[in-house]
């Protein structure tokens, strides 16, 4: 658990900066650009992110939560019945503060650069407390530019080692973003000790993007049987995203020491983009107009009844009911007419998901040294998708037994040994279920419908027949606590995942071509194993020097070594080493005024990734290099 004291000490400006320093937590993507939150290296739905014990809605931005609003962050390496079993890698639960003990209001003004691009932002927080109502309202306005530069090299070789394709793609984009984040918390004290909490959220972001690409070849493609789709491309895009959500909870006494907690919520988000793209230098000039729209709507309710059975023995049971709907609309005009590879031109594809969960759990402190937790959770999931292949319904259910044990050593009561045996799962998201086919832009079909592609440039499609991944987990760990908040721990984990979902590339018949095309489709495979050893040490170092100046200096280093993952028997994914250095300096003018300088990604290293695809003795290798930039931000903080 990371408490309020540690959050104040580091002085982060966003929740994303807080999370990347937690033990066992990493961020995917290029350094300094954020990315998927991962525990034990597993993201993409394997790590569960909760806000006050509830799942975040689709598209919710973690950076819309100011660190000052957080009471603590809980890291759970294994799932528990109450918080759900969609946590194969683990759970991160962000607990917001119920009230503020400091000044009533706060103002934060900041500006800086991302590389050479300007960034500005302002955040206003208002807090208040009466006998019957406590409230917290936070609004953030931001504007910023971001420059991205990516180089991709593709090399195909035949069975005899002779290159058949050698291309280099250089691309740059300049994003101009502006947005508004607003959230709040209203806490009502009702009669009889009952409480009612309401939490509204609203976020909106607008982005304008200018992009350029150049495609160069080192092997005569005419001898290889085809010409590149283009050698130069320019694009201009406008995109938007907005989300509104209201959640609430009511808690009251149920008699005989029991408590009842009821939660409810609803959200709606929408996004869209309009892109104009011109491709030249290929067999012919292509002008494209690409329009995309999507909308997500969800309603949910849950409840929990808890009862104290004895002094150190309690039990609880509850339910969760969720209903969600996603719709996607996409169309592509090619030289003024519908693109022949857009098989669902102008059609709205939808996916509906309904989920019902029931759970029970028992917590028992057998003695001062030994405590048990046992729980069970059942979830039923119903999905219905309307895609290219027509309506498809799918039902699945998951039963997850859970058991945890903690033994505190008699001679060292602060030291403890933990052990867990759990069942968890990962459900496919709605984007994977929708069966829309999308042709690869580097390998177009063409007017003759005879265009082909390659395994490293596949088309994409969803799979409405996907089933959840199911995992058995075994966990054991030892924690040794030192003086002044120090900790040394070791944790060993193992996961056996059945029905693991991977993108499988294969030849398929498609409606937009008269020849088979290589298509990447999410597919349930048999099984996968994940295991690891986690070591953590947290020690208090002596101060390097003492001074009467109101200045504090801190730094942080995140390092991920180079690694490879064998995704399939013929597909290898590579990631280069990633080192991120951050530095912080804070000057306190008074108890209510301070200034903070933050330097993120000071090393600004390039980020390298790649894939290798093997087929019948030939190979197709793709390497991508992304340049990163240093982010410098100066912020003033006022409390009044």
XYZ file of C-alpha atoms in Angstrom:
640
model
C 0.000 0.000 0.000
C 1.226 3.479 -0.929
C -0.130 6.051 1.527
C -0.791 9.759 1.538
C 2.611 10.607 3.043
C 4.572 9.036 0.198
C 2.338 10.657 -2.428
C 2.964 14.093 -0.903
C 6.715 13.464 -0.691
C 7.162 12.809 -4.419
C 4.810 15.566 -5.562
C 3.717 13.960 -8.828
C 1.529 15.940 -11.211
C -0.485 12.958 -12.511
C -1.618 9.517 -11.393
C 0.368 7.933 -14.219
C 3.609 9.268 -12.702
C 2.615 7.766 -9.337
C 1.842 4.308 -10.709
C 5.072 3.829 -12.645
C 7.052 3.881 -9.364
C 4.985 1.202 -7.624
C 6.715 -2.161 -7.093
C 6.042 -4.603 -9.908
C 4.276 -1.957 -12.044
C 5.544 -0.824 -15.446
C 4.161 1.309 -18.268
C 4.162 0.039 -21.838
C 4.982 2.146 -24.853
C 7.816 4.601 -25.518
C 9.480 6.318 -22.527
C 7.798 9.540 -21.498
C 4.638 8.722 -23.438
C 2.797 6.648 -20.832
C 1.077 3.513 -22.047
C -0.663 0.453 -20.713
C -0.306 -0.169 -16.998
C 1.225 -3.594 -16.404
C 1.819 -5.755 -13.378
C 4.437 -8.461 -13.859
C 4.844 -7.298 -17.436
C 1.249 -8.181 -18.335
C -1.129 -5.468 -19.550
C -3.987 -5.504 -22.039
C -6.661 -6.590 -19.557
C -4.465 -8.840 -17.398
C -4.030 -6.028 -14.845
C -7.210 -4.762 -13.189
C -7.413 -1.021 -12.407
C -10.039 0.017 -9.848
C -11.181 3.397 -8.574
C -12.637 3.093 -5.066
C -13.116 -0.617 -5.701
C -14.949 -0.158 -9.027
C -13.694 -0.768 -12.560
C -12.927 2.315 -14.592
C -15.197 2.907 -17.610
C -13.814 2.445 -21.144
C -11.635 5.358 -22.202
C -11.329 6.826 -18.707
C -8.084 8.766 -18.335
C -6.010 8.100 -15.231
C -4.426 11.524 -15.632
C -7.826 13.122 -14.931
C -7.266 12.238 -11.247
C -4.972 14.625 -9.400
C -2.627 12.882 -6.921
C -3.878 15.284 -4.233
C -7.276 13.556 -4.432
C -5.836 10.122 -3.585
C -5.848 8.728 -0.049
C -3.872 5.560 -0.846
C -3.112 3.031 -3.585
C -3.542 -0.665 -2.830
C -1.594 -3.305 -4.771
C -3.155 -6.780 -4.696
C -1.028 -9.476 -6.276
C -3.880 -12.015 -6.267
C -7.643 -11.463 -6.750
C -10.320 -11.399 -4.041
C -14.021 -12.094 -4.567
C -15.216 -8.587 -3.700
C -13.069 -6.782 -6.266
C -13.564 -9.292 -9.083
C -11.495 -12.015 -10.677
C -10.582 -10.187 -13.913
C -7.062 -9.814 -12.521
C -4.745 -12.537 -13.796
C -1.681 -10.344 -13.174
C -3.064 -8.463 -10.164
C -5.142 -5.467 -9.085
C -4.342 -1.796 -8.477
C -7.038 -0.093 -6.389
C -6.940 3.726 -6.177
C -8.785 5.019 -3.085
C -9.892 8.661 -3.236
C -9.957 10.910 -0.195
C -13.345 11.338 1.459
C -12.478 14.829 2.710
C -9.547 17.233 2.666
C -7.858 18.256 5.908
C -5.905 21.098 4.336
C -6.957 24.487 3.019
C -10.368 24.656 1.362
C -9.125 25.370 -2.162
C -6.047 24.734 -4.307
C -4.792 26.251 -7.555
C -2.028 24.713 -9.676
C -0.599 26.562 -12.687
C 2.016 25.004 -14.912
C 3.825 25.215 -18.193
C 6.693 23.559 -19.954
C 7.926 21.788 -23.043
C 7.749 18.268 -24.462
C 10.945 18.273 -26.491
C 10.468 21.626 -28.203
C 6.663 21.605 -28.079
C 4.793 23.834 -25.566
C 2.611 22.483 -22.743
C 0.300 24.440 -20.415
C -2.235 23.498 -17.783
C -4.254 24.813 -14.856
C -6.080 22.888 -12.131
C -8.537 24.296 -9.585
C -9.716 22.230 -6.620
C -12.511 23.359 -4.320
C -13.327 21.568 -1.076
C -15.957 22.139 1.545
C -17.523 20.533 4.601
C -20.782 21.140 6.451
C -22.626 19.057 9.007
C -24.545 17.195 6.295
C -22.366 17.548 3.181
C -18.742 17.254 2.221
C -17.638 18.020 -1.319
C -14.593 18.067 -3.547
C -14.645 19.488 -7.084
C -11.628 19.499 -9.408
C -11.344 21.009 -12.890
C -8.316 20.817 -15.168
C -7.748 22.646 -18.448
C -4.751 21.708 -20.563
C -3.247 22.436 -23.946
C -0.160 20.935 -25.486
C 1.668 19.905 -28.633
C 3.407 16.574 -29.147
C 5.825 15.620 -31.915
C 6.331 11.953 -32.788
C 8.908 10.399 -35.124
C 8.957 6.693 -36.016
C 11.155 4.655 -38.382
C 10.104 1.167 -39.487
C 12.310 -1.215 -41.475
C 10.842 -4.313 -43.151
C 12.977 -7.114 -44.586
C 11.670 -10.247 -46.308
C 14.046 -13.051 -47.254
C 13.395 -16.249 -49.166
C 14.353 -19.769 -48.147
C 17.765 -19.274 -49.784
C 18.423 -16.053 -47.823
C 17.904 -13.730 -50.805
C 16.047 -10.481 -49.929
C 12.672 -10.226 -51.633
C 11.497 -7.039 -49.930
C 13.511 -4.291 -48.232
C 11.563 -1.173 -47.279
C 12.075 1.723 -44.870
C 9.133 3.813 -43.683
C 9.765 7.167 -41.994
C 6.822 8.911 -40.356
C 6.280 12.067 -38.320
C 3.179 13.486 -36.664
C 2.442 16.692 -34.799
C -0.506 16.518 -32.406
C -2.128 19.646 -31.002
C -4.252 18.711 -27.997
C -6.575 20.611 -25.720
C -8.952 19.249 -23.167
C -11.031 19.585 -20.040
C -11.117 17.136 -17.118
C -13.716 17.653 -14.383
C -14.628 15.378 -11.506
C -16.103 15.665 -8.067
C -17.243 13.898 -4.943
C -20.342 14.733 -2.896
C -20.734 12.997 0.481
C -24.115 13.290 2.208
C -24.664 12.281 5.835
C -28.170 10.888 6.171
C -30.137 10.046 9.282
C -29.330 6.964 11.334
C -25.675 6.906 10.318
C -26.431 6.237 6.633
C -24.270 7.911 3.983
C -24.727 8.686 0.288
C -21.802 9.461 -2.026
C -22.082 10.781 -5.592
C -19.116 11.061 -7.970
C -19.621 12.859 -11.314
C -16.929 12.761 -14.028
C -16.676 14.609 -17.326
C -13.726 14.578 -19.732
C -13.342 15.942 -23.239
C -10.310 16.086 -25.546
C -9.826 17.606 -29.005
C -6.811 16.772 -31.197
C -5.581 18.100 -34.543
C -2.891 16.011 -36.247
C -0.611 16.660 -39.209
C 1.391 13.708 -40.519
C 3.939 12.886 -43.214
C 5.332 9.541 -44.356
C 8.027 8.524 -46.829
C 8.531 4.973 -48.081
C 11.871 3.936 -49.592
C 12.825 0.572 -51.100
C 16.219 -1.094 -51.510
C 15.061 -4.114 -53.537
C 13.443 -3.877 -56.993
C 9.842 -4.673 -56.148
C 8.917 -5.159 -59.778
C 11.036 -8.321 -59.741
C 9.271 -9.359 -56.526
C 5.883 -9.085 -58.181
C 4.519 -5.754 -56.979
C 5.019 -2.018 -56.493
C 4.753 -0.133 -53.191
C 1.372 1.404 -52.474
C 3.028 4.849 -52.251
C 6.389 6.506 -51.669
C 5.057 9.646 -49.948
C 1.915 10.417 -47.960
C 0.493 13.426 -46.165
C -2.462 13.419 -43.798
C -4.534 15.819 -41.758
C -6.920 14.682 -39.044
C -9.310 16.039 -36.456
C -10.369 13.774 -33.614
C -12.403 14.121 -30.452
C -13.295 12.128 -27.370
C -15.660 12.843 -24.503
C -16.988 10.874 -21.571
C -19.554 11.519 -18.849
C -20.096 9.262 -15.864
C -22.028 9.366 -12.597
C -21.434 6.838 -9.838
C -22.999 6.632 -6.421
C -22.992 4.531 -3.286
C -25.307 4.221 -0.286
C -24.226 2.616 2.959
C -26.392 1.862 5.953
C -26.765 -0.410 8.941
C -28.765 -3.634 8.533
C -29.159 -4.634 12.193
C -27.260 -7.124 14.384
C -23.960 -5.596 13.394
C -24.549 -5.981 9.668
C -23.835 -3.385 6.984
C -25.299 -2.965 3.512
C -23.497 -1.145 0.695
C -25.263 -0.459 -2.617
C -23.484 1.072 -5.604
C -24.831 2.308 -8.933
C -23.476 4.082 -11.968
C -23.819 4.924 -15.609
C -21.510 6.298 -18.274
C -21.478 7.275 -21.905
C -18.463 8.040 -24.058
C -18.078 8.846 -27.721
C -15.152 9.401 -30.035
C -14.606 10.182 -33.670
C -12.048 11.196 -36.243
C -12.024 12.660 -39.745
C -8.851 12.089 -41.758
C -7.828 13.342 -45.192
C -4.848 11.463 -46.660
C -3.019 11.795 -49.973
C -0.675 9.033 -51.199
C 1.675 9.625 -54.128
C 4.575 7.890 -55.859
C 2.866 4.523 -56.255
C 1.111 3.025 -59.264
C -1.416 5.873 -58.989
C -2.294 8.771 -56.723
C -4.770 7.868 -53.992
C -6.845 10.396 -52.073
C -8.617 9.023 -49.022
C -11.243 10.428 -46.682
C -11.586 8.258 -43.571
C -14.421 8.761 -41.094
C -14.732 6.893 -37.795
C -17.299 7.125 -35.011
C -17.778 5.046 -31.875
C -19.989 5.191 -28.800
C -19.908 3.277 -25.502
C -22.802 3.183 -23.030
C -22.874 1.274 -19.753
C -25.065 0.875 -16.667
C -24.069 -0.989 -13.541
C -25.224 -1.735 -10.025
C -23.714 -3.748 -7.197
C -24.321 -4.508 -3.556
C -22.530 -6.010 -0.575
C -23.855 -7.250 2.765
C -21.260 -7.793 5.486
C -21.739 -9.325 8.928
C -19.413 -9.610 11.915
C -19.663 -13.211 13.144
C -17.170 -13.008 16.021
C -14.446 -10.726 17.332
C -12.030 -11.696 14.550
C -14.382 -13.370 12.101
C -16.508 -11.685 9.401
C -18.349 -12.752 6.269
C -19.870 -10.904 3.329
C -21.778 -11.584 0.128
C -22.724 -9.459 -2.834
C -23.732 -9.066 -6.446
C -22.777 -7.061 -9.545
C -24.847 -6.408 -12.656
C -23.412 -4.612 -15.697
C -24.842 -3.877 -19.125
C -22.764 -2.271 -21.883
C -23.165 -1.440 -25.558
C -20.569 -0.338 -28.104
C -21.227 0.845 -31.644
C -18.675 1.502 -34.386
C -19.163 3.319 -37.685
C -16.395 3.540 -40.260
C -16.216 4.567 -43.903
C -13.389 5.185 -46.365
C -13.691 7.072 -49.635
C -10.942 6.261 -52.154
C -10.681 8.826 -54.953
C -14.260 9.909 -54.291
C -15.902 6.454 -54.254
C -16.269 3.830 -51.498
C -13.032 1.938 -50.894
C -13.510 -1.625 -52.223
C -11.628 -2.994 -49.197
C -14.141 -1.384 -46.796
C -16.603 -4.269 -46.667
C -18.822 -2.575 -44.056
C -18.834 0.918 -45.588
C -21.326 3.082 -43.702
C -22.614 0.201 -41.557
C -22.879 0.519 -37.792
C -21.362 -2.511 -36.068
C -22.460 -3.115 -32.490
C -21.495 -5.261 -29.522
C -23.571 -5.756 -26.365
C -22.203 -7.237 -23.161
C -24.182 -8.190 -20.050
C -22.444 -9.466 -16.958
C -23.923 -10.858 -13.724
C -21.706 -11.751 -10.772
C -22.438 -13.298 -7.357
C -19.820 -13.731 -4.662
C -19.271 -14.659 -1.014
C -16.192 -14.382 1.176
C -15.108 -15.256 4.710
C -12.266 -13.615 6.644
C -11.042 -15.218 9.859
C -8.147 -14.275 12.119
C -7.577 -17.703 13.650
C -4.944 -16.318 16.020
C -2.549 -13.416 16.279
C -0.192 -15.269 13.932
C -2.539 -16.979 11.477
C -5.371 -15.577 9.313
C -7.425 -17.102 6.494
C -9.460 -15.788 3.608
C -11.697 -17.975 1.451
C -14.065 -16.753 -1.228
C -15.923 -17.792 -4.328
C -17.266 -15.820 -7.259
C -19.484 -16.767 -10.177
C -19.840 -14.618 -13.279
C -22.036 -15.088 -16.307
C -21.235 -13.141 -19.475
C -23.508 -12.738 -22.496
C -22.297 -11.008 -25.656
C -24.076 -10.215 -28.900
C -22.260 -8.721 -31.855
C -23.473 -7.505 -35.229
C -20.505 -7.556 -37.586
C -19.519 -8.363 -41.135
C -20.657 -11.968 -40.678
C -24.057 -11.065 -39.201
C -25.372 -11.261 -35.624
C -23.561 -13.654 -33.293
C -24.470 -14.437 -29.669
C -22.076 -15.915 -27.155
C -22.521 -17.004 -23.538
C -19.912 -18.055 -21.023
C -19.645 -18.458 -17.280
C -16.722 -18.484 -14.886
C -16.508 -19.895 -11.358
C -13.511 -18.662 -9.378
C -12.620 -20.116 -5.961
C -10.086 -18.070 -3.994
C -8.000 -18.840 -0.910
C -5.407 -16.737 0.927
C -3.316 -17.362 4.033
C -1.100 -15.061 6.104
C 1.225 -16.349 8.844
C 3.058 -13.848 11.037
C 6.282 -15.219 12.439
C 6.166 -15.678 16.242
C 9.661 -14.268 16.856
C 9.146 -11.303 14.503
C 5.447 -10.342 14.515
C 5.896 -7.729 11.786
C 7.363 -10.297 9.384
C 4.930 -12.533 7.531
C 4.558 -15.293 4.950
C 1.725 -15.097 2.414
C 0.271 -17.848 0.228
C -2.613 -17.837 -2.274
C -4.375 -20.274 -4.570
C -6.795 -18.496 -6.908
C -8.811 -18.726 -10.092
C -8.987 -15.648 -12.332
C -9.916 -14.727 -15.887
C -9.594 -12.148 -18.640
C -12.608 -11.347 -20.820
C -12.180 -10.134 -24.420
C -13.009 -6.475 -24.918
C -15.728 -5.320 -27.274
C -13.195 -4.153 -29.864
C -11.930 -7.734 -30.188
C -15.471 -9.086 -30.523
C -16.656 -6.812 -33.334
C -15.951 -8.648 -36.582
C -15.052 -5.690 -38.817
C -12.368 -6.377 -41.443
C -9.832 -3.583 -41.987
C -7.399 -3.801 -44.914
C -3.735 -2.955 -44.387
C -2.886 0.471 -45.818
C 0.548 -0.704 -47.033
C -0.991 -3.557 -49.042
C -4.198 -2.259 -50.681
C -6.625 -4.481 -52.575
C -6.848 -2.272 -55.659
C -9.651 -1.768 -58.146
C -9.062 -5.204 -59.673
C -9.665 -6.839 -56.238
C -6.509 -8.924 -56.757
C -4.161 -7.130 -54.350
C -2.317 -9.399 -51.923
C -0.509 -8.753 -48.661
C 2.020 -10.551 -46.437
C 1.937 -11.948 -42.871
C 3.814 -8.935 -41.474
C 1.275 -6.600 -43.141
C -1.983 -8.375 -42.373
C -5.506 -7.076 -42.493
C -7.330 -7.003 -39.145
C -10.612 -8.519 -38.014
C -12.473 -9.193 -34.773
C -13.785 -12.523 -33.552
C -17.279 -12.707 -32.010
C -16.592 -16.320 -30.936
C -13.894 -15.402 -28.414
C -14.100 -16.962 -24.958
C -12.594 -15.625 -21.706
C -9.104 -16.681 -20.722
C -9.132 -18.760 -17.501
C -6.151 -18.979 -15.160
C -5.118 -20.884 -12.057
C -2.721 -18.911 -9.880
C -0.298 -19.922 -7.152
C 1.444 -17.294 -5.061
C 3.798 -17.319 -2.081
C 5.807 -14.516 -0.545
C 7.877 -13.425 2.439
C 7.982 -9.874 3.863
C 10.577 -8.615 6.330
C 10.017 -5.141 7.787
C 12.918 -2.926 8.816
C 13.168 0.141 10.981
C 11.940 3.534 9.733
C 9.569 2.060 7.150
C 12.060 -0.216 5.399
C 10.969 -3.442 3.712
C 12.622 -6.444 2.074
C 10.359 -8.978 0.362
C 10.428 -11.884 -2.072
C 7.408 -13.135 -3.987
C 7.082 -16.174 -6.258
C 4.108 -16.482 -8.628
C 2.835 -18.907 -11.250
C -0.129 -18.644 -13.639
C -1.542 -21.369 -15.883
C -3.719 -19.614 -18.493
C -6.154 -21.703 -20.551
C -7.721 -20.355 -23.736
C -5.087 -17.629 -24.009
C -5.996 -15.023 -26.660
C -3.424 -14.282 -29.347
C -3.637 -12.575 -32.731
C -3.257 -15.423 -35.219
C -2.295 -14.533 -38.802
C -3.589 -16.732 -41.595
C -4.998 -16.714 -45.119
C -8.748 -16.034 -45.265
C -11.441 -15.451 -47.855
C -12.607 -11.845 -47.566
C -15.546 -10.047 -49.112
C -13.450 -7.180 -50.495
C -10.979 -9.248 -52.577
C -11.132 -12.084 -55.116
C -7.991 -13.659 -53.635
C -7.228 -14.798 -50.129
C -5.634 -12.225 -47.827
C -3.499 -12.549 -44.708
C -5.718 -11.533 -41.772
C -4.814 -11.090 -38.095
C -7.657 -12.364 -35.906
C -7.788 -12.726 -32.090
C -8.111 -16.435 -31.347
C -8.315 -18.651 -28.258
C -5.323 -20.995 -28.113
C -4.762 -23.890 -25.741
C -2.686 -22.635 -22.816
C 0.206 -20.493 -21.645
C 2.356 -20.362 -18.508
C 3.584 -17.257 -16.684
C 5.949 -17.402 -13.722
C 8.347 -15.089 -12.002
C 10.254 -14.046 -8.910
C 9.737 -10.527 -7.535
C 12.285 -8.955 -5.204
C 11.622 -5.641 -3.456
C 13.801 -3.614 -1.134
C 12.827 -0.263 0.337
C 15.411 1.343 2.585
C 15.776 4.752 4.124
C 19.027 6.342 3.012
C 20.807 8.930 5.073
C 20.455 12.541 3.941
C 23.362 13.532 1.705
C 23.443 16.953 3.280
C 21.376 19.153 5.552
C 20.337 22.696 4.806
C 17.960 25.293 6.117
C 16.731 26.019 2.607
C 13.082 25.025 1.910
C 14.293 22.888 -0.998
C 13.807 19.180 -1.664
C 15.422 17.199 -4.491
C 14.373 13.718 -5.635
C 14.985 11.444 -8.601
C 13.658 8.195 -9.982
C 14.994 5.525 -12.366
C 12.896 2.913 -14.162
C 14.797 0.296 -16.159
C 13.397 -2.541 -18.273
C 15.963 -4.814 -19.964
C 15.674 -6.062 -23.515
C 13.446 -9.124 -23.870
C 11.767 -11.367 -26.436
C 8.366 -13.089 -26.306
C 7.495 -16.143 -28.401
C 3.876 -15.228 -29.179
C 3.294 -18.194 -31.504
C 5.456 -21.024 -32.817
C 6.316 -18.898 -35.867
C 6.018 -15.388 -34.417
C 8.548 -13.633 -32.149
C 8.073 -10.183 -30.572
C 11.061 -8.113 -29.393
C 11.389 -5.070 -27.154
C 14.599 -3.148 -26.584
C 15.777 -1.951 -23.213
C 13.965 1.013 -21.726
C 15.471 3.407 -19.194
C 13.474 6.369 -17.870
C 15.126 8.947 -15.584
C 12.965 11.519 -13.797
C 14.029 14.351 -11.468
C 12.027 16.589 -9.145
C 12.813 19.816 -7.295
C 10.403 21.632 -4.968
C 10.792 25.015 -3.258
C 8.350 25.867 -0.490
C 7.804 29.603 -0.039
C 5.294 29.097 2.773
C 2.858 26.504 4.070
C 0.425 27.523 1.314
C 2.697 28.345 -1.627
C 5.318 26.287 -3.430
C 6.928 25.806 -6.832
C 7.869 22.487 -8.392
C 10.167 21.658 -11.320
C 9.770 18.241 -12.944
C 12.039 16.720 -15.591
C 10.611 13.520 -17.075
C 12.441 11.106 -19.379
C 15.687 13.025 -18.961
C 17.687 10.415 -20.900
C 15.301 10.547 -23.919
C 16.427 7.197 -25.304
C 14.976 5.692 -28.464
C 12.409 2.926 -28.043
C 12.986 -0.170 -30.181
C 10.485 -2.935 -30.924
C 10.260 -5.625 -33.570
C 8.608 -8.802 -34.821
C 9.847 -11.837 -36.720
C 7.508 -14.077 -38.716
C 8.767 -17.404 -40.109
C 7.023 -19.278 -42.915
C 8.230 -22.284 -44.952
C 11.897 -21.411 -44.514
C 11.453 -17.719 -45.337
C 11.451 -14.868 -42.812
C 9.729 -11.506 -42.497
C 11.368 -9.132 -40.017
C 10.002 -5.745 -38.956
C 11.951 -3.357 -36.691
C 10.531 -0.086 -35.360
C 12.446 2.747 -33.694
C 10.564 5.539 -31.910
C 12.350 8.714 -30.881
C 11.394 10.137 -27.500
C 11.755 13.570 -25.924
C 12.418 15.090 -22.511
C 9.479 16.736 -20.769
C 10.199 19.766 -18.551
C 7.424 21.309 -16.472
C 7.375 24.151 -13.956
C 4.336 24.370 -11.695
C 3.153 26.795 -9.025
C 0.911 25.480 -6.233
C -1.275 27.749 -4.107
C -3.659 26.875 -1.266
C -6.217 29.352 0.005
